[in-house]
CSV table of C-alpha atoms and ligand atoms in Angstrom, one decimal:
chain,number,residue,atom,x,y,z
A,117,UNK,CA,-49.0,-82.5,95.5
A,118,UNK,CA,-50.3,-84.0,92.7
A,119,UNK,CA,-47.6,-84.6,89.7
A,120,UNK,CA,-49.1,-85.5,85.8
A,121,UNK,CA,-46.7,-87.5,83.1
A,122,UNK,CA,-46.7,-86.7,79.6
A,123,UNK,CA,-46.7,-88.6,76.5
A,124,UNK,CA,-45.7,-87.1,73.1
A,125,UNK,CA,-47.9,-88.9,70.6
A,126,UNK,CA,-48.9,-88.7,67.0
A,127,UNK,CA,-52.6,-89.9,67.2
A,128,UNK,CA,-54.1,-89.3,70.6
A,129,UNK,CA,-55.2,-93.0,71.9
A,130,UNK,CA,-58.8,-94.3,72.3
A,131,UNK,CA,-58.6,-95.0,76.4
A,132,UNK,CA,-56.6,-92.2,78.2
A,133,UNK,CA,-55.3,-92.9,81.2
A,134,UNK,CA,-55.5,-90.6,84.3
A,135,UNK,CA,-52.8,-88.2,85.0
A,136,UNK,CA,-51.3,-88.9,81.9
A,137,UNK,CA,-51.2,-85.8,79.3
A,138,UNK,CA,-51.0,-86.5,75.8
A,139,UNK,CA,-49.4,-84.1,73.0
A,140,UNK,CA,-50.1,-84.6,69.8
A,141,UNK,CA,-47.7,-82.2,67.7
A,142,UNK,CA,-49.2,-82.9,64.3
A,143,UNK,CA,-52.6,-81.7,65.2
A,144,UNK,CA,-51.3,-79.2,68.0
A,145,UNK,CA,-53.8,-79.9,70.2
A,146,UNK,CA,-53.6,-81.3,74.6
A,147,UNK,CA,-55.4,-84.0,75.5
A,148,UNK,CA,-55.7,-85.6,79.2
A,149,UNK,CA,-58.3,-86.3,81.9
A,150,UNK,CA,-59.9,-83.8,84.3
A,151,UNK,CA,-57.2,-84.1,86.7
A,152,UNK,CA,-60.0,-83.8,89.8
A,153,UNK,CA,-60.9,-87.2,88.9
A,154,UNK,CA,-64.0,-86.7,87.4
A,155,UNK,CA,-62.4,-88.5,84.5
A,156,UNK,CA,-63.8,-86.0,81.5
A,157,UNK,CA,-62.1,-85.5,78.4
A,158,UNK,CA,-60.0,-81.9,78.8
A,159,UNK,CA,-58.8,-81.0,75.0
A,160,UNK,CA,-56.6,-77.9,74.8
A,161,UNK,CA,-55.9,-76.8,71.8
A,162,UNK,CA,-52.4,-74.9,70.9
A,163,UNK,CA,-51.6,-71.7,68.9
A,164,UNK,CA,-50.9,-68.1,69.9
A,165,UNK,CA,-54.9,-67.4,70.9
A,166,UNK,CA,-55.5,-70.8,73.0
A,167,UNK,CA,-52.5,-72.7,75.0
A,168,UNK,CA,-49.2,-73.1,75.0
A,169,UNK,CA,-46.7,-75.9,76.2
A,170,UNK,CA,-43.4,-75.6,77.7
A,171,UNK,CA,-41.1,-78.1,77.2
A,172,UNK,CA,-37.4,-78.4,79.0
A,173,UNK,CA,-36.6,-81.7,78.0
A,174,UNK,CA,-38.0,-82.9,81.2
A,175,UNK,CA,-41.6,-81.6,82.2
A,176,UNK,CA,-43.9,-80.1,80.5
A,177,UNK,CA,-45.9,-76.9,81.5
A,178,UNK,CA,-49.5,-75.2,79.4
A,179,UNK,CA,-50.3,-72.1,79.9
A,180,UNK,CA,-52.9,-70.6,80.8
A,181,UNK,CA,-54.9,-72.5,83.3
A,182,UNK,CA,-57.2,-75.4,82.4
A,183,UNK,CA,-61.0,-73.7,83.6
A,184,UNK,CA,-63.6,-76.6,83.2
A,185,UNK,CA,-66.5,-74.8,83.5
A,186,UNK,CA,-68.0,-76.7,80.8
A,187,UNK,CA,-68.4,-79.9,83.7
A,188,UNK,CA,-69.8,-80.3,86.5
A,189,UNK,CA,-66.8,-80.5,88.8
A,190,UNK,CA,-66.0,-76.5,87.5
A,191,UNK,CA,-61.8,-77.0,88.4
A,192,UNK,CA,-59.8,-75.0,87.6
A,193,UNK,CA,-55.6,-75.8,87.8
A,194,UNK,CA,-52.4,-75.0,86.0
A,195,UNK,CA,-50.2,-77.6,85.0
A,196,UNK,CA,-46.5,-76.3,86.1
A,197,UNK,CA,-43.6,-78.8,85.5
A,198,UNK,CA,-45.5,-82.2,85.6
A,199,UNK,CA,-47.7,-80.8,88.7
A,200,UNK,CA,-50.8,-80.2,88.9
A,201,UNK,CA,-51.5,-76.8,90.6
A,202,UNK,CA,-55.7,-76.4,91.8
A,203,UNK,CA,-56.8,-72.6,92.3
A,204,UNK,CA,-59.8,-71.3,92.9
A,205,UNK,CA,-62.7,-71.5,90.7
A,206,UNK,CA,-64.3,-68.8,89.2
A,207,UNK,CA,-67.3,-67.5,89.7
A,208,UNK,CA,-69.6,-67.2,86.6
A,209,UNK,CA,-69.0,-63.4,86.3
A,210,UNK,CA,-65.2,-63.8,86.4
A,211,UNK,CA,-66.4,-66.7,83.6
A,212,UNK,CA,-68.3,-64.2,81.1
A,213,UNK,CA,-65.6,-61.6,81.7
A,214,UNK,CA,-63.0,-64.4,80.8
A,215,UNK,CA,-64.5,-65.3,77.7
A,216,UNK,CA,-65.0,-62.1,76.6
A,217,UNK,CA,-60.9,-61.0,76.8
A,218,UNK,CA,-60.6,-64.7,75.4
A,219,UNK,CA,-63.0,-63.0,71.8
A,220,UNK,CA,-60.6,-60.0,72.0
A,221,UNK,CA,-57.8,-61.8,71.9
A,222,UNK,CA,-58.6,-63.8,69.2
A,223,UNK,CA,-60.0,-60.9,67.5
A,224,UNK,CA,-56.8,-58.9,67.2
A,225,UNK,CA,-54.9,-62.1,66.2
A,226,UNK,CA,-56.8,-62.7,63.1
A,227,UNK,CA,-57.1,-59.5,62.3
A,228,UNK,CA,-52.9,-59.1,62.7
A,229,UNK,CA,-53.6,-62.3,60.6
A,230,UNK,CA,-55.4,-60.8,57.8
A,231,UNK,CA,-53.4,-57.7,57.4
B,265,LIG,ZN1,-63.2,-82.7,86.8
């Protein structure tokens, strides 16, 4: 099993480390290394149409999963309480259709937004 730490930061640093995920508040935004190993640069950002962390005082969770299918290693995983949970990749069907519910989304929140 793999496990991740987290650090709750203001500015995120220069030179991440591996398995570490940083959370910057002030810009609402996730930052940490592709937890494969590959070592790329994973940047979630929060609010209600991208991700959203869960924290209980002692681990931290996002949700939904982290799909890289911008790099070349293609993981996919959830981070659940400090672990790091690999599922199966997509395949680039399941990636168009993703995206597309991803517009939607988004698409009713601003317009709820603009009302
Ligand atoms: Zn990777």
């Amino acid at each position: 099993m793999i496990t991740f730490a987290y650090q709750f930061v203001d500015l995120i640093p220069d030179r991440l480390e591996e398995g570490i995920v940083y959370i910057t508040i002030p810009y609402s935004t996730v930052v940490h290394l592709c937890m494969c190993g590959c070592k790329k640069e994973v940047v979630t950002p929060l609010s209600p149409t991208d991700w959203q962390i869960t924290f209980n005082g002692e681990s931290v969770s996002l949700h939904p999963s982290i799909g890289n299918w911008n790099f070349e290693c293609q993981s996919h995983y959830w981070l659940i309480r400090n672990q790091v949970r690999f599922v199966k990749r997509w395949s680039q069907d399941q990636i168009v259709e993703g995206r597309k519910k991803d517009k939607q989304r988004k698409g009713i929140f601003f317009r709820k937004k603009g009302e």
